[in-house]
Amino acid sequence: MSTASYGNDPFQYARWSSLIMAIVSLIAAAWYLSFETPPSFETSFLDSPQTSTPNVESNKIEIRRRKLGDGCYHIFLDVGANIGLHARFLYEPHSYPEAETAKSIFETEFGTTARDNRDFCVFAFEPNPIHRARHEKLKKHFEESGLHYRHVPVAVSDFDGNMTFFHNDDANDEEQGFSDHKVAGDKAVEEVVPVIRLADWIMNEIYERELPSKIYGNYSDITPKNAPKVVMKMDIETQEHAVVPDLMYSGVLCQTVDFAFGEFHYPSVRYGPGADGRGGLTLQEGQDAQNYVEQLLRAFHSVQDCVTKEFSQLTEGSYLHDDVPL
């Protein structure tokens, strides 16, 4: 083909060639993203692939990695979910009349009767493989009603890697003592579990998520009015003494989480230190740990520019087992 066929404009051929090359590049990029992009560490434990959305601006292609929180108006992070009861307290409150603490928090943060479960996403962090089948059943149960529930089968801390946890001979208590503390002596059974840095996961998957185009409920009775919320419950068997400072000092807590509640475990907290000498924490007496938590929360409350209105030590212990059929 010669430039003569394009009339009196000798540059028209070049412009058409550039346009065709740009289209071919976009098609190639879309194909590559569909088949070649490996999942990140955080999402490799989850059951849906990563996707990315090409953004064409001028002559540059910008890729935004899809976040797991995209499309979620309200988010509940159940960190240390055990058998996933708190998700049922949120989605099915009338089936659990005695869960007054959890329901009160959810009503304050998410609203009361006008809220719609389709506006929510629940992320349940639970590393105990014994509970994996239970979370799969919960996921199926909620999805049959069009609701969002995702099990994240990892432990959380202030680093990525692995940890040795112990089954502490408490199967009758739903293995609530599954942790890195060996408290059952010879009856304890080791289990190596994957660990993620929770601050990184929240920043990568929840912070600046894309909100849904449609909202089903009415949230005019919450504060701030009609605001999308992230609420976090934490029960991670002493790892909170490492996770909470990391969430605070990384800025992730104040940037992303509107309300947090959970348990600080006091007796005999021991960590590290790591190879670089950092990360050591020894709180051998309950009073030492309590003083540490009080100082930590005092520092948290001193931050002025923070969306997190509270880190409450309220816990919901009304139900140990789940007798409500799925």
XYZ file of C-alpha atoms in Angstrom:
326
model
C 0.000 0.000 0.000
C 1.368 3.465 -0.902
C 0.681 6.893 0.552
C -0.668 7.982 -2.861
C -3.959 6.206 -2.155
C -4.670 8.672 0.695
C -5.069 11.701 -1.551
C -3.264 14.940 -0.901
C -2.514 14.248 2.767
C 0.836 12.401 3.000
C 0.459 12.086 6.811
C -2.886 10.274 6.747
C -1.212 6.881 6.287
C 0.951 7.477 9.378
C -2.072 8.489 11.462
C -4.020 5.383 10.431
C -1.001 3.179 11.141
C -0.644 4.681 14.643
C -4.339 4.129 15.358
C -4.188 0.496 14.231
C -1.092 -0.146 16.379
C -2.812 1.392 19.422
C -5.850 -0.882 18.971
C -3.619 -3.947 18.603
C -1.744 -2.948 21.784
C -5.005 -2.649 23.754
C -6.172 -6.076 22.575
C -2.818 -7.604 23.499
C -2.898 -5.960 26.944
C -6.416 -7.244 27.627
C -5.398 -10.774 26.570
C -2.319 -10.660 28.805
C -4.311 -9.489 31.834
C -6.876 -12.230 31.308
C -4.413 -15.106 31.099
C -0.999 -14.131 32.413
C -1.373 -11.996 35.544
C -0.621 -14.113 38.629
C -2.634 -13.508 41.809
C -0.988 -11.535 44.569
C -0.067 -13.234 47.851
C -3.071 -11.730 49.601
C -5.547 -13.069 47.070
C -3.928 -16.414 46.326
C -5.857 -17.819 49.290
C -9.179 -16.638 47.893
C -11.510 -18.264 45.430
C -11.797 -15.677 42.674
C -9.146 -14.527 40.186
C -7.685 -11.059 40.062
C -8.796 -8.846 37.222
C -7.534 -5.477 36.084
C -9.196 -2.631 34.246
C -7.277 -0.808 31.521
C -7.552 2.978 31.666
C -6.568 4.797 28.490
C -5.538 8.413 29.007
C -3.747 10.276 26.221
C -1.227 7.821 24.773
C -0.622 5.993 28.079
C -2.316 2.825 29.339
C -2.849 2.821 33.110
C -3.837 -0.414 34.823
C -5.808 -0.376 38.089
C -5.737 -3.723 39.862
C -9.193 -4.761 40.962
C -9.590 -4.711 44.739
C -11.542 -7.335 46.646
C -13.489 -4.499 48.257
C -14.634 -3.040 44.936
C -18.421 -3.014 44.693
C -18.888 -3.219 48.477
C -20.750 -0.310 50.073
C -20.340 -1.458 53.680
C -17.604 -3.871 54.783
C -17.313 -6.029 57.882
C -13.861 -7.464 58.608
C -14.164 -10.436 60.953
C -10.540 -10.913 61.977
C -10.336 -14.137 63.939
C -13.711 -15.424 62.799
C -13.621 -18.906 64.366
C -16.882 -20.467 63.040
C -18.174 -17.218 61.524
C -20.909 -16.341 63.990
C -20.486 -12.577 63.672
C -21.419 -12.697 60.002
C -24.678 -14.339 61.019
C -25.189 -11.706 63.741
C -24.929 -9.099 60.972
C -26.947 -10.806 58.247
C -29.443 -12.719 60.431
C -29.786 -10.740 63.678
C -33.278 -12.006 64.477
C -31.956 -15.573 64.731
C -29.570 -14.590 67.547
C -31.562 -12.552 70.091
C -28.872 -12.753 72.789
C -26.070 -11.260 70.646
C -26.888 -7.812 72.001
C -23.378 -6.319 71.924
C -22.659 -7.210 68.300
C -26.120 -6.194 67.132
C -25.877 -2.861 68.962
C -22.568 -2.098 67.233
C -23.945 -3.070 63.826
C -27.084 -0.968 64.320
C -25.048 2.068 65.382
C -22.567 1.822 62.532
C -24.716 0.402 59.727
C -28.225 1.485 60.661
C -31.268 -0.442 61.809
C -34.272 -1.741 59.880
C -33.651 0.280 56.711
C -30.327 -1.373 55.909
C -30.128 -3.984 53.166
C -27.799 -6.997 53.375
C -27.003 -6.735 49.667
C -24.977 -3.598 50.435
C -22.521 -5.543 52.614
C -19.394 -7.610 52.123
C -18.013 -9.807 54.897
C -14.376 -10.915 54.953
C -13.791 -13.655 57.538
C -10.147 -14.249 58.486
C -9.738 -17.688 60.050
C -6.588 -19.836 59.674
C -7.832 -22.992 61.423
C -8.228 -25.670 58.714
C -10.738 -27.492 60.898
C -13.205 -24.644 60.256
C -12.660 -24.420 56.497
C -15.628 -26.630 55.587
C -17.818 -24.558 57.895
C -16.856 -21.340 56.091
C -17.522 -22.942 52.716
C -21.032 -23.791 53.927
C -21.524 -20.233 55.183
C -20.418 -18.849 51.839
C -22.892 -21.061 49.986
C -25.638 -20.224 52.487
C -25.201 -16.468 52.075
C -24.686 -16.543 48.317
C -27.987 -18.375 47.888
C -29.572 -15.171 49.228
C -27.429 -12.943 47.021
C -25.112 -11.922 49.867
C -21.347 -11.501 49.897
C -19.144 -13.637 52.163
C -15.484 -14.462 51.686
C -13.328 -16.717 53.833
C -9.675 -15.646 54.056
C -7.881 -18.737 55.459
C -4.843 -17.012 56.949
C -3.607 -15.742 60.284
C -2.798 -12.047 60.586
C 0.150 -10.257 62.127
C 2.554 -7.438 61.234
C 4.487 -9.510 58.656
C 3.995 -11.962 55.793
C 5.142 -15.550 56.170
C 4.195 -18.572 58.242
C 3.630 -19.302 61.912
C 3.311 -22.438 64.000
C -0.080 -22.592 65.679
C -1.409 -25.206 68.074
C -4.658 -27.120 68.349
C -5.014 -26.933 72.124
C -7.399 -29.799 72.859
C -10.471 -27.568 72.959
C -12.613 -29.028 70.181
C -15.659 -28.825 72.444
C -15.146 -25.045 72.536
C -14.902 -24.728 68.715
C -11.087 -24.551 69.089
C -11.223 -20.948 70.220
C -7.702 -21.357 71.614
C -6.120 -22.118 68.221
C -3.082 -19.834 68.275
C 0.701 -19.695 68.461
C 0.499 -20.364 72.208
C 0.961 -23.964 73.305
C -1.283 -24.289 76.335
C -2.351 -27.949 76.184
C 1.030 -29.525 76.882
C 1.481 -32.949 75.292
C -2.045 -32.802 73.884
C -1.244 -29.795 71.708
C -0.950 -30.494 67.971
C 1.175 -28.275 65.729
C -0.190 -26.667 62.567
C 1.853 -24.379 60.304
C -0.404 -21.644 58.926
C 0.160 -18.825 56.414
C 0.328 -15.312 57.859
C -0.264 -11.968 56.186
C 0.382 -8.428 57.315
C -3.147 -7.172 57.906
C -2.182 -3.528 57.341
C -0.998 -4.349 53.812
C -4.103 -6.406 53.022
C -6.480 -3.635 54.089
C -4.498 -1.025 52.166
C -4.353 -3.179 49.020
C -7.895 -4.573 49.059
C -10.152 -2.149 50.973
C -8.659 1.359 51.020
C -10.034 3.558 48.213
C -12.300 0.778 46.959
C -14.748 1.533 44.173
C -18.257 1.905 45.584
C -21.214 0.218 43.879
C -23.344 2.193 41.444
C -26.526 1.050 43.211
C -27.340 1.124 46.935
C -30.274 -0.958 48.143
C -30.731 0.265 51.720
C -31.352 3.598 53.399
C -28.544 4.802 55.670
C -29.767 8.262 56.590
C -29.855 7.275 60.281
C -26.113 6.621 60.635
C -23.272 9.052 61.318
C -21.967 10.392 58.990
C -25.267 10.295 57.125
C -25.346 7.737 54.275
C -21.582 7.154 54.591
C -20.068 3.828 53.487
C -18.491 2.111 56.485
C -15.743 -0.361 57.335
C -16.197 -2.093 60.693
C -13.616 -4.514 62.074
C -13.927 -7.100 64.824
C -10.682 -8.593 66.122
C -10.135 -11.721 68.215
C -6.715 -13.112 67.315
C -5.368 -14.628 70.531
C -2.593 -12.117 71.470
C -1.539 -11.227 67.910
C -3.516 -8.014 68.415
C -0.567 -6.693 70.432
C 1.442 -6.722 67.192
C -1.340 -6.013 64.694
C -2.952 -2.971 66.311
C 0.269 -0.917 66.600
C 1.064 -1.793 62.984
C -2.403 -0.687 61.866
C -1.978 2.546 63.804
C 1.530 3.522 62.802
C 1.070 2.546 59.165
C -1.928 4.892 59.046
C -4.207 2.163 57.695
C -6.508 2.110 60.715
C -7.224 5.848 60.666
C -7.532 5.971 56.881
C -9.878 3.037 56.403
C -11.622 1.576 59.472
C -14.583 3.517 60.874
C -15.083 1.419 63.997
C -13.112 -1.438 65.545
C -13.944 -3.690 68.438
C -12.470 -6.805 69.952
C -10.535 -8.495 72.676
C -7.057 -7.819 73.986
C -5.622 -10.979 75.546
C -3.488 -10.100 78.549
C -1.646 -13.009 80.182
C 1.889 -13.946 79.098
C 2.269 -12.209 75.742
C 5.687 -12.930 74.186
C 7.083 -12.178 70.727
C 10.395 -12.099 68.822
C 12.593 -10.279 68.499
C 13.325 -10.729 64.809
C 16.710 -11.055 63.140
C 17.143 -7.266 63.139
C 16.428 -6.997 66.847
C 13.017 -5.422 66.302
C 9.623 -6.857 67.076
C 10.341 -8.008 70.605
C 7.429 -7.747 73.027
C 7.379 -9.399 76.443
C 4.379 -8.853 78.691
C 4.667 -11.619 81.238
C 2.198 -10.175 83.715
C -1.414 -9.376 82.990
C -1.043 -5.885 84.453
C 1.919 -5.149 82.151
C -0.180 -6.081 79.133
C -3.126 -4.035 80.353
C -0.889 -0.984 80.845
C 0.511 -1.486 77.342
C -2.981 -1.587 75.830
C -4.054 1.521 77.741
C -1.038 3.438 76.427
C -1.699 2.143 72.923
C -5.322 3.264 72.942
C -4.362 6.591 74.502
C -2.010 7.181 71.574
C -4.779 6.172 69.166
C -7.249 8.637 70.704
C -4.693 11.452 70.449
C -4.753 11.337 66.628
C -6.960 14.155 65.329
C -7.199 13.296 61.621
C -8.644 9.797 61.979
C -11.839 8.256 60.592
C -11.813 5.560 63.290
C -14.099 6.906 65.961
C -13.354 4.120 68.442
C -11.373 0.954 69.121
C -13.663 -0.632 71.656
C -12.822 -3.552 73.922
C -16.425 -4.701 73.790
C -16.784 -8.370 72.858
C -19.701 -10.622 71.998
C -19.596 -13.910 73.895
C -23.250 -14.888 74.065
C -22.910 -17.756 71.601
C -20.118 -20.338 71.523
C -21.789 -22.809 69.165
C -24.168 -22.252 66.274
C -27.437 -24.111 66.688
C -29.250 -22.197 63.946
C -29.451 -24.372 60.806
C -27.887 -23.134 57.592
